[in-house]
XYZ file of C-alpha atoms in Angstrom:
545
model
C -88.430 161.764 58.331
C -85.591 164.312 59.131
C -83.673 161.395 60.968
C -83.792 159.296 57.702
C -82.466 162.144 55.680
C -79.501 162.742 58.273
C -78.657 159.133 58.078
C -78.781 159.110 54.253
C -76.409 162.225 54.145
C -74.004 160.516 56.546
C -74.150 157.350 54.389
C -73.283 159.517 51.298
C -70.492 161.154 53.077
C -69.059 157.882 54.306
C -69.210 156.049 50.933
C -67.960 158.951 48.794
C -64.541 158.228 47.423
C -61.785 160.659 47.462
C -59.888 161.420 44.280
C -56.875 159.261 43.884
C -53.535 161.025 43.883
C -50.823 159.393 41.987
C -47.166 160.342 42.895
C -44.397 159.376 40.647
C -41.240 157.678 41.868
C -39.087 160.739 40.803
C -41.182 162.904 43.005
C -40.842 160.476 46.096
C -37.034 160.325 45.471
C -36.872 164.234 45.130
C -38.660 164.480 48.705
C -36.249 161.970 50.109
C -33.295 164.067 48.901
C -34.864 167.363 50.262
C -35.256 165.739 53.559
C -31.551 164.552 53.544
C -30.517 168.038 52.908
C -32.619 169.636 55.651
C -31.465 170.805 59.074
C -33.152 167.927 60.911
C -31.222 165.460 62.962
C -29.995 162.159 61.542
C -32.527 160.371 63.603
C -35.478 162.279 62.253
C -34.144 162.020 58.576
C -33.933 158.219 58.971
C -37.514 158.222 60.546
C -38.967 160.234 57.713
C -37.217 158.393 55.017
C -38.468 154.969 56.429
C -42.002 156.251 56.738
C -41.951 157.526 53.039
C -40.654 154.078 52.024
C -43.365 152.559 53.859
C -46.102 154.761 52.531
C -44.630 153.860 49.069
C -44.918 150.167 49.635
C -48.445 150.406 51.100
C -49.540 152.217 48.092
C -48.268 149.501 45.875
C -50.068 146.963 47.952
C -53.153 148.779 47.803
C -52.844 149.177 44.077
C -52.263 145.315 43.793
C -55.419 144.733 45.880
C -57.410 147.197 43.763
C -56.318 145.321 40.746
C -57.386 141.884 42.173
C -60.864 143.334 42.947
C -61.150 144.706 39.426
C -60.212 141.234 38.114
C -62.889 139.794 40.441
C -65.518 142.296 39.431
C -64.792 141.625 35.704
C -65.169 137.906 36.187
C -68.505 138.264 37.981
C -70.173 141.011 35.912
C -68.150 140.931 32.822
C -65.321 143.226 31.782
C -65.769 146.277 29.489
C -64.615 146.489 25.929
C -60.856 146.332 25.483
C -60.827 148.573 22.348
C -58.482 151.420 22.091
C -61.367 153.913 21.912
C -62.742 152.883 25.164
C -59.519 152.019 27.106
C -57.479 155.205 26.399
C -58.596 158.655 27.565
C -57.464 160.213 24.425
C -57.991 157.589 21.657
C -56.027 157.691 18.351
C -57.573 159.799 15.536
C -59.510 157.514 13.329
C -59.899 157.843 9.597
C -63.276 159.013 8.424
C -65.294 155.827 7.759
C -66.568 155.454 4.209
C -70.297 155.749 3.719
C -72.003 152.473 3.232
C -73.744 151.821 -0.095
C -77.481 152.292 0.316
C -79.065 148.947 0.636
C -82.764 147.963 0.569
C -85.118 148.811 3.325
C -84.563 146.923 6.576
C -81.287 145.738 8.133
C -81.202 142.664 5.813
C -81.990 142.996 2.190
C -83.658 140.271 0.016
C -80.122 139.020 -0.907
C -79.517 137.968 2.690
C -82.359 135.505 2.598
C -80.692 132.744 0.930
C -82.486 130.018 2.627
C -85.844 131.552 1.860
C -88.502 130.270 -0.574
C -88.271 132.320 -3.825
C -91.420 132.812 -6.010
C -91.221 134.497 -9.428
C -94.389 136.473 -10.266
C -94.915 137.485 -13.862
C -96.792 140.424 -15.078
C -100.461 139.583 -15.732
C -100.721 141.545 -18.951
C -97.251 142.337 -20.314
C -94.081 140.322 -21.176
C -90.592 141.441 -22.533
C -90.847 142.715 -26.059
C -94.490 143.920 -25.935
C -95.315 147.529 -26.925
C -95.511 149.987 -24.078
C -99.274 150.688 -23.247
C -98.457 154.223 -22.430
C -96.514 155.570 -25.419
C -97.443 152.814 -27.906
C -93.961 153.209 -29.441
C -91.300 151.776 -27.340
C -91.042 148.018 -26.157
C -90.962 147.000 -22.620
C -87.845 145.039 -21.251
C -87.059 143.323 -18.115
C -85.057 145.153 -15.395
C -81.891 143.542 -13.982
C -83.510 143.291 -10.533
C -87.208 142.570 -10.163
C -89.207 144.424 -7.393
C -88.921 142.277 -4.297
C -91.218 141.846 -1.291
C -90.231 139.862 1.787
C -92.814 138.049 3.786
C -91.681 136.336 7.046
C -94.053 133.901 8.787
C -93.678 132.323 12.190
C -93.740 128.597 13.102
C -93.011 126.427 16.062
C -89.489 124.962 16.281
C -91.068 121.417 15.814
C -94.493 121.112 14.014
C -96.794 118.139 13.803
C -99.426 116.757 11.543
C -102.069 114.197 12.664
C -103.476 112.043 9.906
C -106.758 110.659 10.836
C -107.446 107.616 8.535
C -111.024 106.446 8.368
C -111.372 103.037 9.997
C -114.564 101.047 8.943
C -116.173 97.825 10.232
C -118.800 95.454 8.754
C -121.629 95.179 11.168
C -122.275 91.688 9.791
C -118.986 89.912 9.160
C -116.969 92.251 11.331
C -114.353 92.853 8.590
C -112.135 95.961 9.087
C -111.379 98.508 6.275
C -108.783 101.312 6.983
C -107.976 104.248 4.707
C -104.196 104.293 3.690
C -102.069 107.474 4.556
C -100.747 109.471 1.454
C -97.814 107.853 -0.291
C -95.385 110.643 0.462
C -95.699 110.062 4.274
C -92.517 108.371 5.789
C -93.204 105.364 8.152
C -91.122 107.090 10.886
C -92.784 109.370 13.366
C -89.932 111.753 13.231
C -88.528 113.103 9.961
C -85.024 114.185 9.289
C -85.900 117.901 9.657
C -87.236 117.583 13.104
C -84.040 115.820 14.220
C -81.822 118.244 12.606
C -83.627 121.186 14.225
C -83.382 119.543 17.724
C -79.490 119.127 17.180
C -79.001 122.743 16.052
C -81.046 124.214 18.852
C -79.218 122.251 21.378
C -75.641 122.235 20.193
C -75.693 125.274 17.916
C -77.768 127.768 19.838
C -77.381 126.346 23.489
C -81.057 125.524 23.711
C -81.238 122.711 26.465
C -83.701 119.752 26.136
C -85.968 120.659 29.096
C -86.489 124.270 27.755
C -87.456 122.948 24.186
C -89.921 120.549 26.095
C -91.583 123.579 27.840
C -91.717 125.393 24.726
C -93.357 122.613 22.735
C -95.886 122.204 25.533
C -96.890 125.801 25.210
C -97.699 125.169 21.513
C -99.485 121.913 22.299
C -97.032 119.892 20.282
C -95.218 117.823 23.189
C -91.700 116.742 22.866
C -90.132 115.204 26.012
C -86.452 115.720 26.702
C -85.759 112.052 26.630
C -87.379 111.731 23.163
C -85.198 114.535 21.964
C -82.019 112.866 23.153
C -83.176 109.597 21.369
C -83.418 111.679 18.097
C -80.009 113.236 18.707
C -78.510 109.755 18.956
C -80.048 108.835 15.575
C -78.445 111.854 13.822
C -75.111 110.895 15.534
C -74.870 107.678 13.512
C -74.000 109.228 10.207
C -72.189 112.270 11.769
C -69.671 110.009 13.431
C -68.034 109.031 10.105
C -68.063 112.760 9.205
C -66.335 113.749 12.599
C -63.504 111.132 12.108
C -62.999 112.310 8.490
C -62.730 115.865 9.698
C -60.132 115.008 12.332
C -58.032 113.121 9.574
C -58.306 116.333 7.225
C -57.248 118.528 10.077
C -54.003 116.724 10.265
C -53.120 118.301 7.047
C -53.493 121.820 8.138
C -50.752 124.577 7.982
C -52.135 126.639 10.949
C -53.764 125.633 14.087
C -55.499 127.668 16.831
C -56.032 126.093 20.383
C -57.603 126.998 23.673
C -59.307 125.447 26.618
C -62.400 125.989 28.846
C -63.948 123.959 31.714
C -66.686 121.405 31.422
C -68.590 119.344 33.771
C -69.410 115.473 33.130
C -71.317 113.820 35.867
C -70.186 110.286 35.214
C -66.886 110.651 33.257
C -65.981 107.014 33.834
C -62.330 106.121 33.287
C -59.895 108.903 32.507
C -58.989 109.494 28.875
C -55.315 109.660 29.620
C -53.237 106.478 29.734
C -53.095 105.683 33.467
C -50.462 103.043 32.800
C -47.980 105.733 32.023
C -46.436 106.822 35.368
C -45.453 110.169 33.854
C -49.126 110.931 32.966
C -50.740 113.225 35.435
C -53.860 112.044 37.217
C -55.995 115.116 36.736
C -59.478 115.622 38.179
C -60.217 118.657 36.180
C -62.225 118.330 32.841
C -61.976 120.599 29.977
C -63.367 121.328 26.591
C -60.641 121.934 23.975
C -61.260 123.938 20.912
C -58.983 123.291 17.868
C -59.489 125.319 14.681
C -57.501 124.252 11.707
C -56.889 125.948 8.370
C -56.504 123.438 5.422
C -55.965 125.690 2.360
C -59.165 127.926 2.147
C -61.090 125.484 4.376
C -61.504 125.975 8.148
C -62.223 122.964 10.356
C -63.497 123.254 13.969
C -62.853 120.398 16.432
C -64.017 120.124 20.122
C -62.724 117.468 22.629
C -64.027 117.120 26.001
C -62.295 115.176 28.750
C -59.272 115.571 31.161
C -56.633 116.327 28.353
C -55.375 119.835 27.636
C -55.732 121.503 24.366
C -52.023 120.691 23.618
C -52.549 116.984 24.381
C -55.632 116.976 21.884
C -53.596 118.671 19.481
C -50.906 115.976 19.754
C -53.529 113.369 18.915
C -54.441 115.290 15.711
C -50.945 115.920 14.597
C -50.124 112.200 15.233
C -52.087 111.544 11.958
C -50.014 114.004 10.023
C -47.846 112.920 7.224
C -44.096 112.974 7.926
C -43.481 114.844 4.513
C -45.315 118.001 5.425
C -43.635 121.137 6.958
C -44.003 121.962 10.572
C -47.220 123.719 11.059
C -48.045 127.055 13.057
C -49.731 126.727 16.243
C -51.328 129.851 17.660
C -52.330 129.920 21.314
C -52.233 132.113 24.461
C -49.246 132.067 26.959
C -50.482 128.778 28.758
C -48.163 125.885 28.209
C -51.249 123.544 28.405
C -52.112 124.674 24.825
C -48.700 123.653 23.305
C -48.343 120.088 21.978
C -45.510 118.100 23.539
C -44.830 115.367 21.078
C -45.326 116.984 17.650
C -42.991 119.569 16.140
C -44.572 122.836 15.491
C -43.844 126.547 15.071
C -45.167 128.001 18.219
C -46.861 131.420 17.965
C -48.404 133.429 20.819
C -51.412 135.841 20.854
C -50.729 139.646 21.109
C -54.232 140.266 22.460
C -53.473 138.204 25.643
C -50.323 140.258 26.220
C -52.110 143.474 25.511
C -54.831 142.538 28.050
C -52.414 142.790 30.965
C -51.845 146.440 30.146
C -55.490 147.184 29.583
C -56.233 146.050 33.188
C -53.377 148.135 34.523
C -54.045 151.359 32.671
C -55.780 153.049 35.696
C -52.695 152.351 37.817
C -49.891 153.022 35.186
C -51.624 155.248 32.611
C -48.530 156.499 30.737
C -46.757 153.050 30.364
C -49.984 151.156 29.354
C -51.009 153.852 26.882
C -47.793 153.601 25.162
C -48.106 149.844 24.661
C -51.814 149.905 23.575
C -51.113 152.659 21.155
C -48.155 150.816 19.626
C -50.179 147.702 19.143
C -53.058 149.685 17.780
C -50.754 150.928 14.967
C -49.718 147.157 14.225
C -53.523 146.146 13.992
C -54.094 149.089 11.750
C -51.324 147.856 9.393
C -52.873 144.424 9.461
C -56.208 145.812 8.641
C -54.715 147.460 5.485
C -53.480 144.013 4.456
C -57.007 142.575 4.831
C -58.717 145.437 2.901
C -56.397 145.002 0.104
C -56.728 141.181 0.021
C -52.971 140.750 0.105
C -51.457 137.443 -0.340
C -49.419 135.788 2.603
C -46.306 136.878 1.088
C -47.548 140.447 0.483
C -48.805 140.649 4.108
C -45.480 139.681 5.422
C -43.672 142.244 3.332
C -46.056 144.997 4.435
C -45.583 144.240 7.964
C -41.959 144.148 7.693
C -41.911 147.544 6.195
C -44.463 149.261 8.462
C -44.619 147.164 11.713
C -40.933 146.246 12.370
C -40.105 149.697 13.668
C -43.038 149.898 15.907
C -42.309 146.537 17.577
C -38.628 147.311 17.941
C -39.410 150.672 19.664
C -41.971 148.933 21.814
C -39.289 146.245 23.040
C -36.792 148.987 23.715
C -39.178 150.986 25.638
C -40.233 147.911 27.957
C -36.523 147.088 28.512
C -35.736 150.613 29.452
C -38.323 150.687 32.074
C -36.514 147.867 33.795
C -32.911 149.214 33.044
C -33.698 152.729 34.249
C -35.436 151.222 37.293
C -38.664 152.995 36.633
C -40.735 149.794 37.165
C -40.377 147.176 39.841
C -39.970 143.679 38.292
C -42.278 142.161 40.831
C -45.127 144.637 40.653
C -48.174 144.097 38.512
C -46.744 146.204 35.564
C -43.414 144.450 35.908
C -45.144 140.980 35.560
C -46.956 142.322 32.437
C -43.895 143.531 30.814
C -42.021 140.247 31.700
C -44.831 138.268 30.242
C -44.471 140.128 26.976
C -40.573 140.207 26.717
C -40.277 136.522 27.660
C -42.542 135.640 24.653
C -41.375 138.389 22.390
C -40.065 136.069 19.654
C -43.173 134.058 19.498
C -45.315 137.310 19.423
C -43.470 138.846 16.587
C -43.324 135.875 14.284
C -45.790 137.685 12.049
C -42.683 139.766 11.083
C -40.830 136.858 9.892
C -43.018 133.947 8.678
C -45.754 133.983 6.151
C -49.442 133.447 7.288
C -48.741 133.963 10.958
C -51.877 135.658 12.585
C -51.637 138.437 15.240
C -54.010 136.867 17.934
C -56.075 133.826 18.850
C -59.471 135.694 18.674
C -61.039 133.357 16.160
C -60.423 130.472 18.590
C -61.715 132.480 21.408
C -65.028 133.109 19.311
C -65.217 129.373 18.697
C -64.971 128.352 22.256
C -68.015 130.491 23.111
C -70.222 127.927 21.401
C -69.029 125.394 24.166
C -69.400 128.043 26.947
C -72.968 128.778 25.650
C -73.905 125.224 25.858
C -72.342 124.953 29.424
C -74.190 127.959 30.694
C -77.609 126.775 29.642
C -77.309 122.940 29.983
C -74.688 123.165 32.797
C -73.288 119.601 32.346
C -73.096 116.487 30.285
C -74.220 113.241 32.018
C -71.761 110.755 30.511
C -68.715 110.602 28.349
C -70.790 109.446 25.299
C -73.087 112.543 25.838
C -69.877 114.667 25.776
C -68.625 112.991 22.820
C -71.836 113.516 20.788
C -71.877 117.223 21.982
C -68.304 117.627 20.671
C -69.192 115.973 17.447
C -72.308 118.046 16.795
C -70.684 121.310 17.717
C -67.553 120.580 15.644
C -69.898 119.904 12.539
C -72.207 122.933 13.169
C -69.330 125.371 13.720
C -67.337 124.054 10.826
C -70.374 124.796 8.566
C -70.567 128.234 10.217
C -66.947 129.013 9.285
C -67.378 127.861 5.706
C -70.598 129.581 5.086
C -72.663 126.366 4.824
C -76.292 125.923 6.105
C -75.954 123.352 8.904
C -79.583 122.446 8.719
C -79.465 121.348 5.132
C -76.252 119.458 5.773
C -77.642 117.580 8.686
C -80.796 116.700 6.840
C -78.604 115.504 3.781
C -76.500 113.166 5.992
C -79.529 111.475 7.487
C -81.140 110.886 4.095
C -77.986 109.465 2.458
C -76.684 107.685 5.583
C -75.526 104.608 3.634
C -73.655 106.603 1.057
C -72.009 108.537 3.878
C -70.684 105.436 5.696
C -69.375 104.169 2.378
C -67.491 107.192 1.554
C -67.466 109.967 4.095
C -64.788 111.970 2.247
C -67.520 112.941 -0.414
C -69.825 114.192 2.162
C -67.940 116.918 3.996
C -69.676 120.195 4.383
C -67.845 121.983 1.494
C -68.283 119.231 -1.049
C -71.662 117.251 -0.030
C -73.882 119.412 -2.616
C -72.083 117.908 -5.618
C -72.952 114.329 -4.365
C -76.494 114.689 -3.594
C -78.939 112.431 -5.593
C -80.537 113.879 -8.798
C -83.714 114.587 -7.134
C -83.405 117.814 -5.230
C -84.179 117.873 -1.605
C -86.831 120.251 -0.556
C -85.388 122.224 2.247
C -87.444 125.463 1.739
C -88.297 125.540 5.447
C -84.672 125.407 6.482
C -83.561 128.397 8.716
C -80.657 130.433 7.375
């Protein structure tokens, strides 16, 4: 037992990390100057100077390796929050948050349950205008808001009903007599709601077929994975016209966001690029491109899987754009893969991607990185003011010109002085972060000169998480057609999400009106389909919100 304690103590002493000591460039230079003025021989002075410079280079190399290990750790276990409050040791003073208006009990009040079934219950004895039974003088009146009670029930994702129709046979003439099922029972085994639920679980929540199969087996309502895929293909028929219409509508947008993530297709077949073109690269990598478009007040989400980059897929969308429209804005990160090559655009870059390099380096260069992060925090604070005041694009531009121009100019001067004063080595990790920002400075600061330019690409990063969620759970697509169906369903579901439309109700409506959708898909887009529903209302009280 004592031997184990000694080994554990030695292990703790061995693994205990010493406090890191950071020495500035000025202190190192001052030490070299003092050595030069000392009484040592010239040979000793040169030896000490070389040794100090070697230690300085070694320290830089160690910092670079430490940074690479941190990046690897973040990739494996997830990185910490990049907010200023958690990144900076002394975060900026925040204004006191306003107290929220007291809501009904629970996290979500009754107003949040828009997809629930609402039942009105009248008082059994009184009605508005009756005499008060207490004072017998006043008259009772209805309050603006009724007293509301929420009752939440549970159900399986897919439910089933077995209709046992009595079957009779004559014992003499052997004639058969079968009871007919109710008239409201459709001849198909699977109704529109079950198909819509499978699609939303798979492509909206990342719930793979095999997992739903096991869940349904637990509830004794079996649904095999192959059967689920057959139902998804049936939903894909009316959705194909909608997807093509969304692509055509997105060509009219004034602002695009674009980004890429990896995808795996087991049998991709022929490449999506034109192999006859010699200049076209023969890529083996496969990607899912996320393109978000803003057409007026409407947001459209598009997913494309294949070996095209986001910029090449964006070229395909912009190829349908009318010539009389102005050049659109295109927001992306610093990668050239996200920039269209054929279409004319106003290229805009993401400030969060530029900021992220300094967030990763703050433990190595605290003073320089803190200055950059605080400066950008002030710009985002100004942008929040424009959102809180619901400013127009023109008002937002003028506000940023007045309050953010000086901040960004000072930041640019500060970064340039770090190089001119030789305080930062250009080839160091901090130097690369500064060069990344200065190289794209004009595109990063276009929000100071053009109306409607966003600060970052965060909304597209959030959009691409839907494809990442599907990839993490289902891992791959089997064929290119399966990838196309996945892109189509995710595009429709996320477009509904962005425009506050219930995707379940929408998919059910598309299936029930398949012929009308095929005849005129422009009347059945997520934001206008309700006005084209038939006179008889569709009962979707079981639809999830």
